[in-house]
Short mmCIF file of C-alpha atoms in Angstrom, two decimals:
data_model
loop_
_atom_site.label_atom_id
_atom_site.label_comp_id
_atom_site.label_asym_id
_atom_site.label_seq_id
_atom_site.Cartn_x
_atom_site.Cartn_y
_atom_site.Cartn_z
CA MET A 131 15.61 -91.84 43.67
CA ARG A 132 17.59 -94.53 45.47
CA TYR A 133 21.05 -92.51 45.33
CA LEU A 134 19.00 -89.21 46.06
CA ILE A 135 17.41 -90.87 49.48
CA ASN A 136 20.84 -92.47 50.65
CA ASN A 137 22.59 -89.08 49.47
CA LEU A 138 20.46 -86.26 50.75
CA ASP A 139 22.89 -85.14 53.12
CA LEU A 140 25.45 -84.73 50.03
CA VAL A 141 22.85 -83.39 47.70
CA SER A 142 21.20 -80.80 49.97
CA ALA A 143 24.78 -79.11 50.68
CA LEU A 144 25.56 -79.24 46.81
CA PHE A 145 22.30 -77.60 46.31
CA ILE A 146 22.40 -74.81 48.90
CA GLN A 147 25.98 -74.27 47.12
CA HIS A 148 24.42 -74.08 43.89
CA LEU A 149 21.86 -71.45 45.41
CA GLN A 150 24.33 -69.29 47.33
CA LEU A 151 26.42 -68.82 43.74
CA THR A 152 23.57 -68.12 41.57
CA LEU A 153 22.64 -65.16 44.47
CA MET A 154 26.32 -63.94 44.62
CA VAL A 155 25.74 -63.58 40.91
CA LEU A 156 22.39 -61.86 40.96
CA PHE A 157 23.64 -59.62 44.02
CA PHE A 158 26.48 -58.24 41.75
CA ALA A 159 24.64 -58.23 38.43
CA LEU A 160 22.06 -55.99 40.21
CA ILE A 161 25.00 -53.81 41.66
CA ILE A 162 26.21 -53.30 38.00
CA GLY A 163 23.42 -53.58 36.09
CA ILE A 164 20.79 -51.13 37.63
CA PRO A 165 23.42 -48.14 37.63
CA LEU A 166 24.21 -49.01 34.32
CA GLY A 167 21.04 -49.69 32.70
CA LEU A 168 19.81 -46.36 34.20
CA ALA A 169 22.83 -44.66 32.77
CA LEU A 170 21.93 -46.10 28.92
CA ALA A 171 18.48 -44.68 29.73
CA ARG A 172 19.63 -41.11 30.19
CA VAL A 173 22.81 -41.35 27.41
CA LYS A 174 20.86 -42.55 24.74
CA TRP A 175 24.17 -42.65 22.41
CA LEU A 176 25.24 -45.24 24.50
CA GLN A 177 23.05 -47.82 24.16
CA GLY A 178 24.05 -49.05 20.55
CA PRO A 179 27.92 -49.41 21.72
CA VAL A 180 27.52 -50.73 25.26
CA MET A 181 24.69 -53.66 24.38
CA SER A 182 26.98 -54.50 21.42
CA VAL A 183 29.69 -55.54 23.84
CA LEU A 184 27.45 -56.99 26.27
CA GLY A 185 26.04 -58.98 23.52
CA ILE A 186 29.51 -60.37 22.45
CA ILE A 187 30.28 -61.24 25.80
CA TYR A 188 27.06 -63.45 26.28
CA THR A 189 28.21 -65.26 23.05
CA ILE A 190 31.67 -66.27 24.82
CA PRO A 191 31.53 -70.28 25.18
CA SER A 192 30.94 -70.66 29.45
CA LEU A 193 33.24 -73.18 29.33
CA SER A 194 35.97 -71.17 27.42
CA PHE A 195 35.14 -68.22 29.78
CA PHE A 196 35.82 -69.74 32.79
CA VAL A 197 39.15 -71.24 31.47
CA LEU A 198 40.22 -67.58 30.46
CA LEU A 199 39.67 -66.15 33.79
CA ILE A 200 41.57 -69.30 35.68
CA PRO A 201 45.10 -67.71 35.44
CA ILE A 202 43.54 -64.35 37.13
CA PHE A 203 41.42 -65.52 39.67
CA GLY A 204 42.44 -69.11 40.09
CA LEU A 205 40.10 -71.81 40.54
CA GLY A 206 37.00 -71.92 42.38
CA THR A 207 34.20 -69.82 43.00
CA THR A 208 35.69 -66.37 42.21
CA PRO A 209 35.95 -67.19 38.16
CA ALA A 210 32.78 -68.38 38.43
CA VAL A 211 30.85 -65.74 39.73
CA VAL A 212 32.81 -63.22 37.64
CA ALA A 213 31.67 -65.15 34.24
CA LEU A 214 27.99 -65.59 35.44
CA THR A 215 28.04 -61.67 36.27
CA ALA A 216 29.24 -60.62 32.78
CA TYR A 217 26.67 -63.05 31.20
CA ALA A 218 24.23 -61.86 33.25
CA GLN A 219 24.59 -57.81 32.28
CA LEU A 220 22.83 -58.34 28.85
CA LEU A 221 19.84 -60.28 30.44
CA LEU A 222 19.50 -57.76 33.38
CA VAL A 223 20.50 -54.59 31.39
CA ARG A 224 18.47 -54.93 28.23
CA ASN A 225 15.11 -55.69 30.43
CA TRP A 226 15.62 -52.99 32.76
CA LEU A 227 16.42 -50.47 29.78
CA VAL A 228 12.92 -51.53 28.24
CA GLY A 229 11.06 -51.20 31.49
CA LEU A 230 12.66 -47.57 32.02
CA THR A 231 12.61 -46.48 28.20
CA SER A 232 8.89 -47.42 28.16
CA ILE A 233 7.44 -45.24 30.78
CA ASN A 234 5.00 -42.62 29.54
CA PRO A 235 6.75 -39.65 29.38
CA ALA A 236 3.40 -37.28 30.27
CA ILE A 237 4.09 -39.63 33.72
CA LEU A 238 6.66 -38.28 34.17
CA GLU A 239 6.43 -34.90 33.59
CA ALA A 240 3.50 -34.81 36.05
CA ALA A 241 6.37 -35.76 38.56
CA ARG A 242 8.21 -32.85 37.68
CA GLY A 243 4.83 -30.52 37.85
CA MET A 244 4.78 -31.97 41.48
CA GLY A 245 7.98 -30.53 41.85
CA MET A 246 9.88 -34.03 43.00
CA SER A 247 13.97 -34.10 42.31
CA GLY A 248 15.63 -36.46 39.79
CA TRP A 249 16.22 -38.70 42.70
CA GLN A 250 12.36 -38.45 43.72
CA ARG A 251 11.16 -39.19 40.37
CA PHE A 252 13.42 -42.22 40.16
CA TRP A 253 12.57 -43.68 42.97
CA GLN A 254 8.95 -43.16 43.33
CA VAL A 255 7.88 -43.42 39.59
CA GLU A 256 10.41 -44.70 37.43
CA PHE A 257 11.49 -47.53 39.41
CA PRO A 258 8.21 -48.67 40.58
CA LEU A 259 6.95 -48.76 36.90
CA ALA A 260 10.17 -50.49 35.59
CA LEU A 261 9.94 -53.05 38.41
CA PRO A 262 8.14 -55.51 36.42
CA MET A 263 10.74 -55.58 33.52
CA LEU A 264 13.49 -55.53 36.00
CA LEU A 265 11.84 -58.55 37.32
CA VAL A 266 12.06 -60.30 34.03
CA GLY A 267 15.63 -60.02 33.88
CA VAL A 268 16.30 -61.22 37.52
CA ARG A 269 14.18 -64.11 36.60
CA LEU A 270 16.12 -64.88 33.39
CA VAL A 271 19.57 -64.26 35.35
CA MET A 272 18.63 -66.70 37.64
CA LEU A 273 17.31 -69.33 35.55
CA SER A 274 20.63 -68.81 33.10
CA SER A 275 22.99 -68.60 36.51
CA ILE A 276 21.51 -71.89 37.46
CA GLY A 277 22.38 -73.76 34.18
CA ILE A 278 25.72 -72.26 33.15
CA GLY A 279 26.52 -72.91 37.10
CA THR A 280 26.47 -76.72 36.52
CA ILE A 281 29.51 -76.26 34.40
CA ALA A 282 31.42 -74.56 36.85
CA ALA A 283 32.15 -77.69 38.50
CA PHE A 284 34.67 -77.93 35.89
CA ILE A 285 36.87 -75.21 37.76
CA ASN A 286 35.99 -76.47 41.37
CA ALA A 287 33.37 -73.92 42.19
CA GLY A 288 31.21 -76.71 43.69
CA GLY A 289 27.36 -76.92 43.23
CA LEU A 290 25.01 -79.38 41.18
CA GLY A 291 27.20 -79.86 38.46
CA VAL A 292 29.61 -81.60 40.77
CA LEU A 293 27.12 -84.59 40.57
CA LEU A 294 26.63 -84.10 37.04
CA PHE A 295 30.40 -84.25 36.01
CA GLU A 296 31.19 -86.92 38.50
CA GLY A 297 28.28 -89.24 36.90
CA VAL A 298 29.80 -88.59 33.57
CA ILE A 299 32.89 -89.70 34.39
CA THR A 300 31.96 -92.84 36.43
CA ALA A 301 29.01 -93.56 33.95
CA ASN A 302 26.90 -93.48 37.01
CA TYR A 303 23.26 -93.00 35.83
CA ASN A 304 21.73 -92.41 39.37
CA LYS A 305 23.95 -89.20 39.87
CA ILE A 306 23.44 -87.78 37.08
CA PHE A 307 19.55 -88.44 37.08
CA THR A 308 20.02 -86.83 40.78
CA GLY A 309 22.02 -83.63 39.53
CA ALA A 310 19.46 -82.86 36.83
CA LEU A 311 16.55 -83.61 39.20
CA ALA A 312 17.79 -81.15 41.43
CA VAL A 313 19.00 -78.55 39.10
CA THR A 314 15.33 -79.00 37.50
CA VAL A 315 14.03 -78.09 41.08
CA LEU A 316 15.74 -75.04 42.01
CA SER A 317 14.81 -73.46 38.57
CA LEU A 318 11.31 -74.05 39.07
CA ILE A 319 11.37 -72.80 42.14
CA ALA A 320 13.50 -69.72 41.16
CA ASN A 321 11.01 -69.19 37.90
CA TYR A 322 7.91 -69.65 40.32
CA GLY A 323 9.04 -67.49 42.58
CA ILE A 324 10.51 -64.50 40.93
CA ARG A 325 7.26 -64.64 38.58
CA ALA A 326 4.89 -64.19 41.66
CA LEU A 327 6.77 -60.78 42.34
CA GLU A 328 6.38 -60.01 38.52
CA GLN A 329 2.60 -60.26 38.89
CA ARG A 330 2.65 -58.39 42.13
CA ALA A 331 4.63 -55.83 40.59
CA GLU A 332 2.54 -55.76 37.26
CA LYS A 333 -0.51 -55.42 39.67
CA SER A 334 0.59 -52.55 41.71
CA ILE A 335 2.21 -50.50 38.77
CA HIS A 336 -2.12 -49.82 37.95
CA GLY A 337 -2.17 -47.98 41.08
CA SER A 338 1.17 -45.90 40.15
CA GLN A 339 -0.28 -44.75 36.85
CA VAL A 340 -3.50 -43.72 38.35
CA LYS A 341 -1.79 -41.44 40.93
CA TYR A 342 0.67 -39.84 38.41
#
C-alpha cells in the first residue's frame, strides 16, 4: 500500500490508460459484433462457420497474437486494440445471438401485425428483448479485455500491465501487488456496473413482453 500511496499519480494515470484501452476495445467490438450477430440471426446457415472461426481466434494465445500483429501495426495501442477486439467477438456475438434467437416468435408476429417495418421491429421489439443477453456479452468482453489487456504492456500499449511487468523484472513485489490490486478494482467496477444495467434491462423486458 505504501507504493500505491507514494505513486498515486502514476497508478491513476495507468488505471485511466487501461480503462481507455478497454473502452476502445468495447466500442469497436460493438460496431462489429452487433451487425454480425444480427446477420447470423437472420441467415441461420452462417452461424456454424462464423462461430467456429471466432472460436478459433479466441484460442490463439494472447501474447502470440500481439506479437503476430507487430509487423502490421507496430508497437503500441493499435495491435492491442485489434487483438482484443478480435477476442471479444466470440463473447459478444454468442450472447447477442442467443438473445436474438430466444425471442418468442409470437411477439415478432404481433409486431408485424401492428404494421411495424423491419427496422421498427428490431429497434422497438428485438433490441430491448435481446438487450439483457447483449449486456452479458458486454460484461464478459470488459472483464476479458481488462485481464488480457495487462499483457498488452509487453508491446508498449501501456495500462496497468506496466506495473506487473516492471514488478516482475525488478522483483518489486510492491509494484506487482499494486498492479494486481488496481486491475482487480477495475474489474469489480466494470462487473458490478454492467451487472446493474443487466438487472435494469431484465426488469424492463417484462413490460415489453406485456405490451406485445
